[in-house]
PDB file of C-alpha atoms and ligand atoms in Angstrom:
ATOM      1  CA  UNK A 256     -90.673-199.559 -81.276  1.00  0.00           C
ATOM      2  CA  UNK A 257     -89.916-197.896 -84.575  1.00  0.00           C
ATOM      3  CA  UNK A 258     -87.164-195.197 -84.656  1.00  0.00           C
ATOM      4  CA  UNK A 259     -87.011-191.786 -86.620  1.00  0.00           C
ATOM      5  CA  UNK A 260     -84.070-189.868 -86.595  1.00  0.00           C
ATOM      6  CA  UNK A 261     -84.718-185.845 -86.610  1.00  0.00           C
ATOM      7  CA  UNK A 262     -82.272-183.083 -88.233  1.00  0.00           C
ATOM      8  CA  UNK A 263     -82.822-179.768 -87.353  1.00  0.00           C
ATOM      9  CA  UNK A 264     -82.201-176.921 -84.906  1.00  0.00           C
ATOM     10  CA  UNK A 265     -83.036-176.186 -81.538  1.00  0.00           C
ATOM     11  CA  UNK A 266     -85.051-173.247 -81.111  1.00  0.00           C
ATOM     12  CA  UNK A 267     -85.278-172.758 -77.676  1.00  0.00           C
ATOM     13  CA  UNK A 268     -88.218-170.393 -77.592  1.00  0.00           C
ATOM     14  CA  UNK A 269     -90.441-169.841 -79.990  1.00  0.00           C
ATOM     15  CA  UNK A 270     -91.913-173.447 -80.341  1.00  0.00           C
ATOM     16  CA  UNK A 271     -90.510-174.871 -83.946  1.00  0.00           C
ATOM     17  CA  UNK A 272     -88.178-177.803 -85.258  1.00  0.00           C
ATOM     18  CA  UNK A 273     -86.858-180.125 -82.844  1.00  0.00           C
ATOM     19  CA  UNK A 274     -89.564-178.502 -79.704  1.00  0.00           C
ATOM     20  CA  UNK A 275     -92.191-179.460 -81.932  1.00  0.00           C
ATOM     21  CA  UNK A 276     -91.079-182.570 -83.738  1.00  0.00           C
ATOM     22  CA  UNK A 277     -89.759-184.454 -80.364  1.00  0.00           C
ATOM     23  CA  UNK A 278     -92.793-184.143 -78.581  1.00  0.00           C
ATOM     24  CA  UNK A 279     -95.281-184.969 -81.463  1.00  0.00           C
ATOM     25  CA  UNK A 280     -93.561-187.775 -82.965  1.00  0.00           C
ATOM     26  CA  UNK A 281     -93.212-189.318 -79.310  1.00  0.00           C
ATOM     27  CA  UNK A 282     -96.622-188.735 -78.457  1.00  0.00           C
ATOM     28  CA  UNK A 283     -97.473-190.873 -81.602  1.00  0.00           C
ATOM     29  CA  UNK A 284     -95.283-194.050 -80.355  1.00  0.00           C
ATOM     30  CA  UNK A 285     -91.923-193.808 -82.141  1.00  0.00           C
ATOM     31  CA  UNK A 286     -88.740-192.971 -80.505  1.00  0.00           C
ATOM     32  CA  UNK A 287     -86.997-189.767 -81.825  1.00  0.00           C
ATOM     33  CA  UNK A 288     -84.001-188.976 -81.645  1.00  0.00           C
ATOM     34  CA  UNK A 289     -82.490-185.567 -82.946  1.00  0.00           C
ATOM     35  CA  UNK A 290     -79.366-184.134 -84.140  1.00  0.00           C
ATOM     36  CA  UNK A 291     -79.485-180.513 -83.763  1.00  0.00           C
ATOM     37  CA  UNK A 292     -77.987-178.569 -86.391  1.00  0.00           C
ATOM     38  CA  UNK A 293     -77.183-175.357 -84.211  1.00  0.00           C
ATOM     39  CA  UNK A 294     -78.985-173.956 -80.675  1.00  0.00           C
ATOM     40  CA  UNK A 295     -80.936-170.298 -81.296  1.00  0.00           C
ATOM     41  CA  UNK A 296     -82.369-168.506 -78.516  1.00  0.00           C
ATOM     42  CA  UNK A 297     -85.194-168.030 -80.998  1.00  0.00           C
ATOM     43  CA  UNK A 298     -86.137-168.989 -84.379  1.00  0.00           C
ATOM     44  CA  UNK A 299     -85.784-166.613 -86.993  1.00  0.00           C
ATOM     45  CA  UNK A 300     -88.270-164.792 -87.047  1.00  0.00           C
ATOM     46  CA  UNK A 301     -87.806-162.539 -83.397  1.00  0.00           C
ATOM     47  CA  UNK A 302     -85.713-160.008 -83.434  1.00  0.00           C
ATOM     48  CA  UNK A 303     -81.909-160.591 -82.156  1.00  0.00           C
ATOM     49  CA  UNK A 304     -82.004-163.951 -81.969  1.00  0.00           C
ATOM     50  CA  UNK A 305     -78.964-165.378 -81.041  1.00  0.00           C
ATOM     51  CA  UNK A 306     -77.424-168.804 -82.591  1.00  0.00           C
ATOM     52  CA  UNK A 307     -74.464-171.415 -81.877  1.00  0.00           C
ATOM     53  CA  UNK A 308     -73.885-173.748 -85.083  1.00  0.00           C
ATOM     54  CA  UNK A 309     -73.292-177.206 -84.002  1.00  0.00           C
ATOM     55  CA  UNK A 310     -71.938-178.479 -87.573  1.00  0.00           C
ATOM     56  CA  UNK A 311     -68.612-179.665 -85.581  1.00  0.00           C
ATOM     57  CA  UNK A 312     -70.921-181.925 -83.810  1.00  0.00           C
ATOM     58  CA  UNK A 313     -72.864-183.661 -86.730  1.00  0.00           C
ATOM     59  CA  UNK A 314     -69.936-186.048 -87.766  1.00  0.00           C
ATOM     60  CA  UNK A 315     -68.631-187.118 -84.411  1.00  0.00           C
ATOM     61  CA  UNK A 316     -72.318-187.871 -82.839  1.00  0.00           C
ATOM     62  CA  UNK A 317     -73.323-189.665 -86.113  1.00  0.00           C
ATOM     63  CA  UNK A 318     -69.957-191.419 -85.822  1.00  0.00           C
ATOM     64  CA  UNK A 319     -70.996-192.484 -82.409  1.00  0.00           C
ATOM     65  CA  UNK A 320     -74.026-194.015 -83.674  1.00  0.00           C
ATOM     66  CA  UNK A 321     -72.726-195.636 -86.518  1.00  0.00           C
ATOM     67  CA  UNK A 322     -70.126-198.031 -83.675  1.00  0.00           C
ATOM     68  CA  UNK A 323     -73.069-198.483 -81.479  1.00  0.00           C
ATOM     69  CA  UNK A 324     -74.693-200.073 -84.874  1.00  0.00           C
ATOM     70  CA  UNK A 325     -77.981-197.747 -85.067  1.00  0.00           C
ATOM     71  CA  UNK A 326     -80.511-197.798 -87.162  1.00  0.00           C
ATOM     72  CA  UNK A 327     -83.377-195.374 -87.972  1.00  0.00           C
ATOM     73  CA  UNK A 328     -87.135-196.413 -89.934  1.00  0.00           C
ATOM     74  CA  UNK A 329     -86.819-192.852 -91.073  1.00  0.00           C
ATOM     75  CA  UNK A 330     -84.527-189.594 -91.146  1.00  0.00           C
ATOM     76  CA  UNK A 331     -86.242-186.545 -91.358  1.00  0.00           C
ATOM     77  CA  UNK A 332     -84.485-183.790 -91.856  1.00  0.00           C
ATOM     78  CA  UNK A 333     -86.376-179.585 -91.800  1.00  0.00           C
ATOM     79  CA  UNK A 334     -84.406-176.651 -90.847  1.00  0.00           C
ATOM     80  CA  UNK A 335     -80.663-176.789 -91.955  1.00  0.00           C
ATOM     81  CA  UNK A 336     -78.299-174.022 -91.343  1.00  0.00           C
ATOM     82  CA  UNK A 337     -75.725-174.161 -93.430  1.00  0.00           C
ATOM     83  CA  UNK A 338     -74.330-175.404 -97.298  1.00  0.00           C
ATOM     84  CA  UNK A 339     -72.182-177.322 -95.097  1.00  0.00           C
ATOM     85  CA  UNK A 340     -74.688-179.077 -93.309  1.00  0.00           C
ATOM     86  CA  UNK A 341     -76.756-180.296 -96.346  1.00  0.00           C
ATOM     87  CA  UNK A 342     -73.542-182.368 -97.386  1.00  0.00           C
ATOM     88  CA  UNK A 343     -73.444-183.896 -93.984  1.00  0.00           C
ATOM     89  CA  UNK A 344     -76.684-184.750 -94.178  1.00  0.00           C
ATOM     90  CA  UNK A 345     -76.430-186.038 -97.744  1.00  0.00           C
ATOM     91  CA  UNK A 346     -73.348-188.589 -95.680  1.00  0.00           C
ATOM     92  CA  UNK A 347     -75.662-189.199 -93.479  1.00  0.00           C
ATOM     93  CA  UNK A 348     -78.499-190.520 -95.497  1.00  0.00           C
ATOM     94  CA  UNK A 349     -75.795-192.484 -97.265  1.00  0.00           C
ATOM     95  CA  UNK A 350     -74.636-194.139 -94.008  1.00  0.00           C
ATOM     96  CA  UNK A 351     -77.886-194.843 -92.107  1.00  0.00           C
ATOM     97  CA  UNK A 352     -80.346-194.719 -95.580  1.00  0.00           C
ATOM     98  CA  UNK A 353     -81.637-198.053 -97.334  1.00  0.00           C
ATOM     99  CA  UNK A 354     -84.408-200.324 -97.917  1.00  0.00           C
ATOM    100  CA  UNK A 355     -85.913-199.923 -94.653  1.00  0.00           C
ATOM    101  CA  UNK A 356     -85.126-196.037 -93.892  1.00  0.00           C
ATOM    102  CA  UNK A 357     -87.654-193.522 -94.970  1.00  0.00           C
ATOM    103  CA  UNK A 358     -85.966-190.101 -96.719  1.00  0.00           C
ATOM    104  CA  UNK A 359     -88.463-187.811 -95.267  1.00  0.00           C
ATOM    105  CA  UNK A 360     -87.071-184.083 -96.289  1.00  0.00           C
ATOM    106  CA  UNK A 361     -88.848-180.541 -95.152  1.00  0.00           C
ATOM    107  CA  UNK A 362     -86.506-178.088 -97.535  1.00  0.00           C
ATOM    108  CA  UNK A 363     -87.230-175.537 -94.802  1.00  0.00           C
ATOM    109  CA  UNK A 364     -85.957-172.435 -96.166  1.00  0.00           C
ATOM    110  CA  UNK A 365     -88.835-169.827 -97.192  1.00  0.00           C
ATOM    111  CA  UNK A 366     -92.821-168.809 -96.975  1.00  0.00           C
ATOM    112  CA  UNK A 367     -94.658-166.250 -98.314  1.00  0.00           C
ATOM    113  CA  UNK A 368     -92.654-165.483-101.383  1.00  0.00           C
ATOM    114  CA  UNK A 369     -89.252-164.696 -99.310  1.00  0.00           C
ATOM    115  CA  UNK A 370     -86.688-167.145 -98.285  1.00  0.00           C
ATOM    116  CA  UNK A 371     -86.167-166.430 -94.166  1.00  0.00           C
ATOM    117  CA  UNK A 372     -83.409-164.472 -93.053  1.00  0.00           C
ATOM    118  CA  UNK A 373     -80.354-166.614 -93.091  1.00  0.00           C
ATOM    119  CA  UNK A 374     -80.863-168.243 -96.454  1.00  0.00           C
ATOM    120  CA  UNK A 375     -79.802-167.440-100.251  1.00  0.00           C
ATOM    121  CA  UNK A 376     -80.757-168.552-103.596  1.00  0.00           C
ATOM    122  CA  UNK A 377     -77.055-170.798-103.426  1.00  0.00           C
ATOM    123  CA  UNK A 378     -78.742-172.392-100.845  1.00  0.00           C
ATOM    124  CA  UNK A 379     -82.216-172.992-101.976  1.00  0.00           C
ATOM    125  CA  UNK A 380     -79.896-174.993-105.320  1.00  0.00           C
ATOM    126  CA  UNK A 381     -78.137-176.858-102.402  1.00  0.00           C
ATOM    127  CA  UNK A 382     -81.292-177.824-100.973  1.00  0.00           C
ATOM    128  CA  UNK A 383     -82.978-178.839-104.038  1.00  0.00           C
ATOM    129  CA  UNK A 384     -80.248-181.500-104.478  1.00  0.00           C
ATOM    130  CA  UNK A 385     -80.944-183.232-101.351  1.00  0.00           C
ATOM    131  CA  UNK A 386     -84.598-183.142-102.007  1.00  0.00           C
ATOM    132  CA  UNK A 387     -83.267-185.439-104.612  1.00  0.00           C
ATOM    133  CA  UNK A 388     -82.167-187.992-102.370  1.00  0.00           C
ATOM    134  CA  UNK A 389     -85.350-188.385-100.660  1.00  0.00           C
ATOM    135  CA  UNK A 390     -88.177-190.535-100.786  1.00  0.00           C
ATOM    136  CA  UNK A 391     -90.652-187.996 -99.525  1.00  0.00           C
ATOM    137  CA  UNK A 392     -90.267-184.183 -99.833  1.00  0.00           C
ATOM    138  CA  UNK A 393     -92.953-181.391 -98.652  1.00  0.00           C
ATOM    139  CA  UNK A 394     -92.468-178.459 -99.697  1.00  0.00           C
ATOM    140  CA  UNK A 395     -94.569-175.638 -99.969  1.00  0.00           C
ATOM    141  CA  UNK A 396     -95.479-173.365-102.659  1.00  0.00           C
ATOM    142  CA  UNK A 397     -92.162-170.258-102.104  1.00  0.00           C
ATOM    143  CA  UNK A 398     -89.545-173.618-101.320  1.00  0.00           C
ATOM    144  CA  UNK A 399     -90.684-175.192-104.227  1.00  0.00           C
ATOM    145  CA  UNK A 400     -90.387-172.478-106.940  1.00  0.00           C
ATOM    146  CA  UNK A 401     -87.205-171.089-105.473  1.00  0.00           C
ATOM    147  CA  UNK A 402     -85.675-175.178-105.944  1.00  0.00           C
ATOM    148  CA  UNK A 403     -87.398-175.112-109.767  1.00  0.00           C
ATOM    149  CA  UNK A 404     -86.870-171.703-110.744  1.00  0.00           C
ATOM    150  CA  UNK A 405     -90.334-170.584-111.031  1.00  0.00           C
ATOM    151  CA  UNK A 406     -92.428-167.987-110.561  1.00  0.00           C
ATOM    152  CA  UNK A 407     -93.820-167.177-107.025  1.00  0.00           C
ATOM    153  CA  UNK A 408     -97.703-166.324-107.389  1.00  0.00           C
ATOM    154  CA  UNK A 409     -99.892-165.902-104.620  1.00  0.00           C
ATOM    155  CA  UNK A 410    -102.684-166.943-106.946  1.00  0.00           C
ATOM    156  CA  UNK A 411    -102.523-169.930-108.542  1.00  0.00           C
ATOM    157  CA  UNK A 412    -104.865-172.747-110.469  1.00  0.00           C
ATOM    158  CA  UNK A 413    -103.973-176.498-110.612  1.00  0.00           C
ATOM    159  CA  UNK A 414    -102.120-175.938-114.253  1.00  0.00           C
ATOM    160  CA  UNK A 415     -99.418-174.292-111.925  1.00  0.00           C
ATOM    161  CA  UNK A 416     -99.409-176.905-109.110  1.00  0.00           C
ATOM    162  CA  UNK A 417     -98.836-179.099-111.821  1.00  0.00           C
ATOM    163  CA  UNK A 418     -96.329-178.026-113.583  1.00  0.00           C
ATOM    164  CA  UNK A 419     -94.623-177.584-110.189  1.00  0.00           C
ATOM    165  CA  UNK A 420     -95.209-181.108-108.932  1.00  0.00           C
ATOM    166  CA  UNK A 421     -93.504-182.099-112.385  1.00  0.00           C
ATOM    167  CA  UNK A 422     -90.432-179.643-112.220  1.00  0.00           C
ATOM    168  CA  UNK A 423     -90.215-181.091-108.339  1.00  0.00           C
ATOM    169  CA  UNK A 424     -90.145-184.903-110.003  1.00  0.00           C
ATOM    170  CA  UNK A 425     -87.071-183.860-112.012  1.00  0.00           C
ATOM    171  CA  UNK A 426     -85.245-183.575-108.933  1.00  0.00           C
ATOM    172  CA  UNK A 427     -85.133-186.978-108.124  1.00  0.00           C
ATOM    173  CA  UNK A 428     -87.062-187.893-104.910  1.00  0.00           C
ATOM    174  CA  UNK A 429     -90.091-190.520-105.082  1.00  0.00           C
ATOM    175  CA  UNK A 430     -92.877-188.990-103.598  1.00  0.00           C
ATOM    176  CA  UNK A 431     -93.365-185.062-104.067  1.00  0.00           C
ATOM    177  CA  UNK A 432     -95.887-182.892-102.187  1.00  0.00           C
ATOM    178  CA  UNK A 433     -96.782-179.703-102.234  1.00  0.00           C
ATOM    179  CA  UNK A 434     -98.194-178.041 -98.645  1.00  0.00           C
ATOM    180  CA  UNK A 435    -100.314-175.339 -97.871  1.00  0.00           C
ATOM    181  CA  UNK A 436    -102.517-176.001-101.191  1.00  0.00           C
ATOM    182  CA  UNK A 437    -106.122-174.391-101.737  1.00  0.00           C
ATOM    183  CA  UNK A 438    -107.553-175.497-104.744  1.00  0.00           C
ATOM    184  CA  UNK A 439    -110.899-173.744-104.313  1.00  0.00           C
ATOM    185  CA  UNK A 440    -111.830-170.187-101.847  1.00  0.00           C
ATOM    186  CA  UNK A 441    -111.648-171.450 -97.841  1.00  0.00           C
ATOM    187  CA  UNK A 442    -109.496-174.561 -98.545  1.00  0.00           C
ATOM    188  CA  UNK A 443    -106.101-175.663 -98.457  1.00  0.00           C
ATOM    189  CA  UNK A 444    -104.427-178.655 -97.724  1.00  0.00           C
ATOM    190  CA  UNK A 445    -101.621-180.883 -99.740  1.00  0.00           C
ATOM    191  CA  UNK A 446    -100.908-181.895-103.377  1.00  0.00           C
ATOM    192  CA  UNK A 447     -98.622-184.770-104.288  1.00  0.00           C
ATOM    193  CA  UNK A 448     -97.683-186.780-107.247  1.00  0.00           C
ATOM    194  CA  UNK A 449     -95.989-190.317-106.352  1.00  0.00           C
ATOM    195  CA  UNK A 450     -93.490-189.785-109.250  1.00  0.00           C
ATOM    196  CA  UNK A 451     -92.966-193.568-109.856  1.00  0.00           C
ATOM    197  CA  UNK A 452     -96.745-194.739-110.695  1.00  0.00           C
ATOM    198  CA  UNK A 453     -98.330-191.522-111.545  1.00  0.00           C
ATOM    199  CA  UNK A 454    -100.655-191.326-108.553  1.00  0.00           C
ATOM    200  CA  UNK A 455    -101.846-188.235-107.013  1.00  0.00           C
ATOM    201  CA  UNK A 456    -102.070-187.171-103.369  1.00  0.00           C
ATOM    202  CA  UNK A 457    -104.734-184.717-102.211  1.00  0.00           C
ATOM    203  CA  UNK A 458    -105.749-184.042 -99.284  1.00  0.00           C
ATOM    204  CA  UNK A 459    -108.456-180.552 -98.886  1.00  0.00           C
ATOM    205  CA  UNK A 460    -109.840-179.383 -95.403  1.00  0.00           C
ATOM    206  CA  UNK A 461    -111.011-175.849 -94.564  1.00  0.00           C
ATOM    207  CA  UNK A 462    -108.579-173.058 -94.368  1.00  0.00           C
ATOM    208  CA  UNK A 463    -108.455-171.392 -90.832  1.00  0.00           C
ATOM    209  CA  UNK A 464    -107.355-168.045 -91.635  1.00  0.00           C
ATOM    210  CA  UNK A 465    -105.047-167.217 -89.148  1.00  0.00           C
ATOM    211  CA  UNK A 466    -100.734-167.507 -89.706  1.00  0.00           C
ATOM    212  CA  UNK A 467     -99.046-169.291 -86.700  1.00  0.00           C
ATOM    213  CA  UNK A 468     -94.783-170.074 -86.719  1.00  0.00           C
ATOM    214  CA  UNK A 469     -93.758-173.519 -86.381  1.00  0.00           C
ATOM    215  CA  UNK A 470     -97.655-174.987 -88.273  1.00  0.00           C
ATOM    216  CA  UNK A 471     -95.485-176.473 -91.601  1.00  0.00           C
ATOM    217  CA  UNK A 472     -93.212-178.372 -88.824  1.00  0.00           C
ATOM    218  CA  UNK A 473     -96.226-179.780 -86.754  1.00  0.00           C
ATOM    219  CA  UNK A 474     -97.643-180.652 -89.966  1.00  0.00           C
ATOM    220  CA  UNK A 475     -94.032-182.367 -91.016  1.00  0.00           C
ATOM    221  CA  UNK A 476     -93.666-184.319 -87.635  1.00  0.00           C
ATOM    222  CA  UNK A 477     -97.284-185.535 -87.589  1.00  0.00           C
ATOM    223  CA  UNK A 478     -96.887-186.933 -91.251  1.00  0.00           C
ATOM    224  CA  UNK A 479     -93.573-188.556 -90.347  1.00  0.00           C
ATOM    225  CA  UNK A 480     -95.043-189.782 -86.948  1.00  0.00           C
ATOM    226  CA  UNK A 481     -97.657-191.802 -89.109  1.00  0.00           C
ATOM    227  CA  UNK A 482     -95.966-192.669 -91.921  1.00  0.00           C
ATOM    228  CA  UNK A 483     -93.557-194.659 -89.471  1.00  0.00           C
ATOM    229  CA  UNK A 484     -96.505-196.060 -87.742  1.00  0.00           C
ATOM    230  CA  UNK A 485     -97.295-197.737 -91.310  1.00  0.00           C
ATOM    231  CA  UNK A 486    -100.459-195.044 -92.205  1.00  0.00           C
ATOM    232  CA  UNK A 487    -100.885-195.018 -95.797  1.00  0.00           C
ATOM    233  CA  UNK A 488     -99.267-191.634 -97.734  1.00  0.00           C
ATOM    234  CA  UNK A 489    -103.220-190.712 -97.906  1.00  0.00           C
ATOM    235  CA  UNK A 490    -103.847-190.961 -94.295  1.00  0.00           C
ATOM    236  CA  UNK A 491    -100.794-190.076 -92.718  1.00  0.00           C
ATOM    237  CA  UNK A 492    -101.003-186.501 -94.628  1.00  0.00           C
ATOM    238  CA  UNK A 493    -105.253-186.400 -93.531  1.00  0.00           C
ATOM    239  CA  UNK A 494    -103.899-186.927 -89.911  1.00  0.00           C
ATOM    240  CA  UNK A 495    -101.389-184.129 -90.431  1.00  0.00           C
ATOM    241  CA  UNK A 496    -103.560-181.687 -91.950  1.00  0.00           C
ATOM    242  CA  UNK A 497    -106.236-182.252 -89.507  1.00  0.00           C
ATOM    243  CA  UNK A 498    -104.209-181.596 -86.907  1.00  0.00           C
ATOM    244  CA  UNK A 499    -102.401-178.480 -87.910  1.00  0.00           C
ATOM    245  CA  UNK A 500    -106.121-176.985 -88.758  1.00  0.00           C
ATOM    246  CA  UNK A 501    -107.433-178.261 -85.467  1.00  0.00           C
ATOM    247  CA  UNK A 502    -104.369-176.982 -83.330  1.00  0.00           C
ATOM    248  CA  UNK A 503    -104.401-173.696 -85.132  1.00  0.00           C
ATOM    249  CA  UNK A 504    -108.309-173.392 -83.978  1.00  0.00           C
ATOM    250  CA  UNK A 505    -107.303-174.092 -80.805  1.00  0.00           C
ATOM    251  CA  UNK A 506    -104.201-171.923 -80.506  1.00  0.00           C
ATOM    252  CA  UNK A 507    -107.130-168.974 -81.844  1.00  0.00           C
ATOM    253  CA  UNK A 508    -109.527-169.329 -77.875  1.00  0.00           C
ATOM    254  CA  UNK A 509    -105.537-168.144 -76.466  1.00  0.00           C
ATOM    255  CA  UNK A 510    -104.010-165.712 -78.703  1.00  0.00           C
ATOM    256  CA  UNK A 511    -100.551-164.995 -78.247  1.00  0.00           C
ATOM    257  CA  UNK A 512     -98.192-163.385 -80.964  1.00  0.00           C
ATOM    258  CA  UNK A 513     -98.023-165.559 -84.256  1.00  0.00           C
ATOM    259  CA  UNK A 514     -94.081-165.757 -84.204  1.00  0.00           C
ATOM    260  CA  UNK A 515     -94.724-168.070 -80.729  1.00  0.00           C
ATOM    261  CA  UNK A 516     -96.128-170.914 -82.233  1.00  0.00           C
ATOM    262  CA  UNK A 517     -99.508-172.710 -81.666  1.00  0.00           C
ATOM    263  CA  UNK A 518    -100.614-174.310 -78.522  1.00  0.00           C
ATOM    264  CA  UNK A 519    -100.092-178.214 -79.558  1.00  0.00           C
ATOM    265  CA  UNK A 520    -100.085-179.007 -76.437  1.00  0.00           C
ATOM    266  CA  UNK A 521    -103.412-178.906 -76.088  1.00  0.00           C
ATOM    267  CA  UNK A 522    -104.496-180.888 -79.240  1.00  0.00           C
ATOM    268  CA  UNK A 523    -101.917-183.745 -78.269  1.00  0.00           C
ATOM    269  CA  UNK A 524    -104.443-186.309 -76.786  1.00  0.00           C
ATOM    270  CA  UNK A 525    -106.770-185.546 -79.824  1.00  0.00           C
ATOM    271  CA  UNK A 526    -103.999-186.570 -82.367  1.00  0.00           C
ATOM    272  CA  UNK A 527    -103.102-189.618 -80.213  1.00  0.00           C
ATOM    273  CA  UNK A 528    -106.618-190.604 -79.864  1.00  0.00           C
ATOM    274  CA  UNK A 529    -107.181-189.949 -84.202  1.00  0.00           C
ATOM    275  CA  UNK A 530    -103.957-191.873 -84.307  1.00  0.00           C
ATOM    276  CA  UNK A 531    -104.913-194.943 -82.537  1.00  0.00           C
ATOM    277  CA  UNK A 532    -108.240-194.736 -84.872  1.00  0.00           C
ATOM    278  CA  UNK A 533    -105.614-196.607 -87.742  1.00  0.00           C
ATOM    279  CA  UNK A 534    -103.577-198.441 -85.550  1.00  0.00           C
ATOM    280  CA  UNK A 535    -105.524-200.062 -82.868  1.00  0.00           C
TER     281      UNK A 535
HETATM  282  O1  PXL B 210     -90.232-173.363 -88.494  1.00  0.00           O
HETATM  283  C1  PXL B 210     -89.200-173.259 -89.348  1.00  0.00           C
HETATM  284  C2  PXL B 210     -87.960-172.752 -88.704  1.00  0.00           C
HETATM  285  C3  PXL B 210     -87.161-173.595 -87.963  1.00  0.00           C
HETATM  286  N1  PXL B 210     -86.043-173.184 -87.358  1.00  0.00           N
HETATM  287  C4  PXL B 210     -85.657-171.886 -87.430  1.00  0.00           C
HETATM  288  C5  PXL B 210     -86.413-170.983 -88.149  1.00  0.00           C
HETATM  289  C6  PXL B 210     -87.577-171.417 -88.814  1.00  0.00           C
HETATM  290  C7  PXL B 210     -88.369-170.465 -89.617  1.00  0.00           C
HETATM  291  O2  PXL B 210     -88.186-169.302 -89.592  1.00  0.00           O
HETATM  292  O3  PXL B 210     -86.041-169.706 -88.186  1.00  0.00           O
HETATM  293  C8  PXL B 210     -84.405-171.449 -86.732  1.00  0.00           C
END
C-alpha cells in the first residue's frame, strides 16, 4: 500500500487540514500518516479559537521515523504555523524526499485577497521558498500573488494567470498550479504549467456559487490521494475538482454555517467509486 505523509494542523472542529485529509486520502487506498503542526479548538476562522503549537514535537517524531527506516510516496504539507516550522519541514523533505517521494505543497496561508489571521507578508516569503522545493504546488490566486509580489485582482483574464504561472516557475518547484480558476462566467477549476516541458494543465467544471471552509484542502487531499494512486496530473486534478464541486452541492440540501466545512462525508463512496473508475 502506498504511503503519504501529511503536515498540517489539527483543527478539531471546524472540519479542515488533517480532519479532512486523513479521512479522504484513506478512503482512496493509501495510508496517511500526519504530523500535526499544532492542535486548535477551531480553525481560524471562528472566533476565540484556541491553539497549542506542537513545533517541539516535529523533530523528535520525525526522528522516530527516520530509526524505524520510513518511507513516504509523498509528503504533503498545507497549513503551517510558524517561520519555524517551514524550516523543519524544508529538513524534513531533505530527510525523507527523493526519487520516489512526491513534494506535494498547499502554501496555505490566504483567500480572498487577505492572508488569514495568523500570517504576515515575512511569512508568505518563507513560504514561497519551500514552494521551491516541491514538485507540485497549488496555490490559489491571493497565495500566489502574495509569494510573487503581484497584484491581487478579483478579475482577471488568462494574460494574468499567465504571467502568474511564470513568476510561480521562478520559484523553483516542477509542476505549478493555480486553484480556484474561472476562465469564462460560471466556471472555475485549475491552471497549471509543468515548468520542465512547457505543458499546460486545465481542468474547467461549473462554478457552484456557494463559499464553504476547508473546500481548497478536500480539493488538496483528493489530488494527492490520486496522484499516489498513479492518476495522471490531468486526472488526478479532474477527480479533485469534481469532487469539491460535487461535495459543495451536496453540503448546499444541509446548510450549516460556511466556516463548518462541507459535508464530505456524504460524497465519500462517490469519490471512491470515480476513483476505482482509473484504477480497477
Ligand atoms: O483550511 C485551511 C486552514 C487550515 N488550518 C487552519 C486554518 C485554515 C484556514 O483558515 O485556520 C488552522
Amino acid at each position: 500500500m502506498k504511503r503519504v505523509l501529511t503536515i498540517q494542523d489539527i483543527s478539531c472542529l471546524g472540519k479542515c487540514s488533517v480532519t479532512v485529509a486523513l479521512p479522504i486520502i484513506s478512503a482512496m487506498g493509501v495510508e496517511t500518516v500526519i504530523l500535526p503542526t499544532a492542535v486548535l479548538s477551531t480553525h481560524t476562522m471562528f472566533k476565540d479559537f484556541t491553539v497549542k503549537d506542537l513545533t517541539d514535537q516535529l523533530i523528535p517524531i520525525t526522528d522516530h521515523w527516520k530509526k524505524e527506516n520510513v518511507k513516504f510516496d509523498a509528503i504533503y504539507t498545507g497549513y503551517l504555523g510558524s517561520a519555524e516550522e517551514i524550516e523543519i519541514a524544508k529538513k524534513i523533505f531533505e530527510e525523507f524526499g527523493g526519487e520516489d517521494t512526491l513534494i506535494f505543497i498547499d502554501p496555505v496561508m490566504a483567500d480572498n485577497g487577505k492572508l488569514y489571521p495568523a500570517f504576515d507578508l515575512e511569512y508568505a516569503k518563507l513560504n514561497a521558498g519551500l514552494c521551491g522545493k516541491a514538485d507540485i504546488i497549488v496555490p490559489n490566486v491571493t497565495e500566489a500573488c502574495f509569494m510573487t509580489d503581484t497584484e491581487y485582482r478579483e478579475e482577471y483574464d488568462e494574460a494574468y494567470v499567465l504571467e502568474l504561472l511564470d513568476k510561480l516557475s521562478k520559484l523553483g518547484a516542477k509542476k505549478v498550479v493555480l486553484t480556484g480558476i474561472g476562465l469564462s462566467e460560471g466556471k472555475t477549476g485549475v491552471y497549471g504549467l509543468d515548468t520542465v516541458t512547457g505543458e499546460k494543465i486545465i481542468y474547467q467544471n461549473d462554478r457552484v456559487d456557494a463559499s464553504y471552509h476547508g473546500t481548497g484542502d478536500i480539493f488538496a487531499s483528493v489530488a494527492v490521494g490520486a496522484i499516489t494512486r498513479g492518476l495522471s496530473l490531468e486526472d488526478a486534478f479532474k477527480l479533485a475538482a469534481d469532487y469539491t464541486a460535487d461535495t459543495i452541492k451536496a453540503t448546499l440540501d444541509n446548510p450549516a454555517e460556511p466556516w463548518y466545512g462541507v459535508d464530505f462525508e456524504a460524497t465519500i463512496p462517490e469519490l471512491v467509486n470515480n476513483l476505482s473508475k482509473y484504477t480497477d
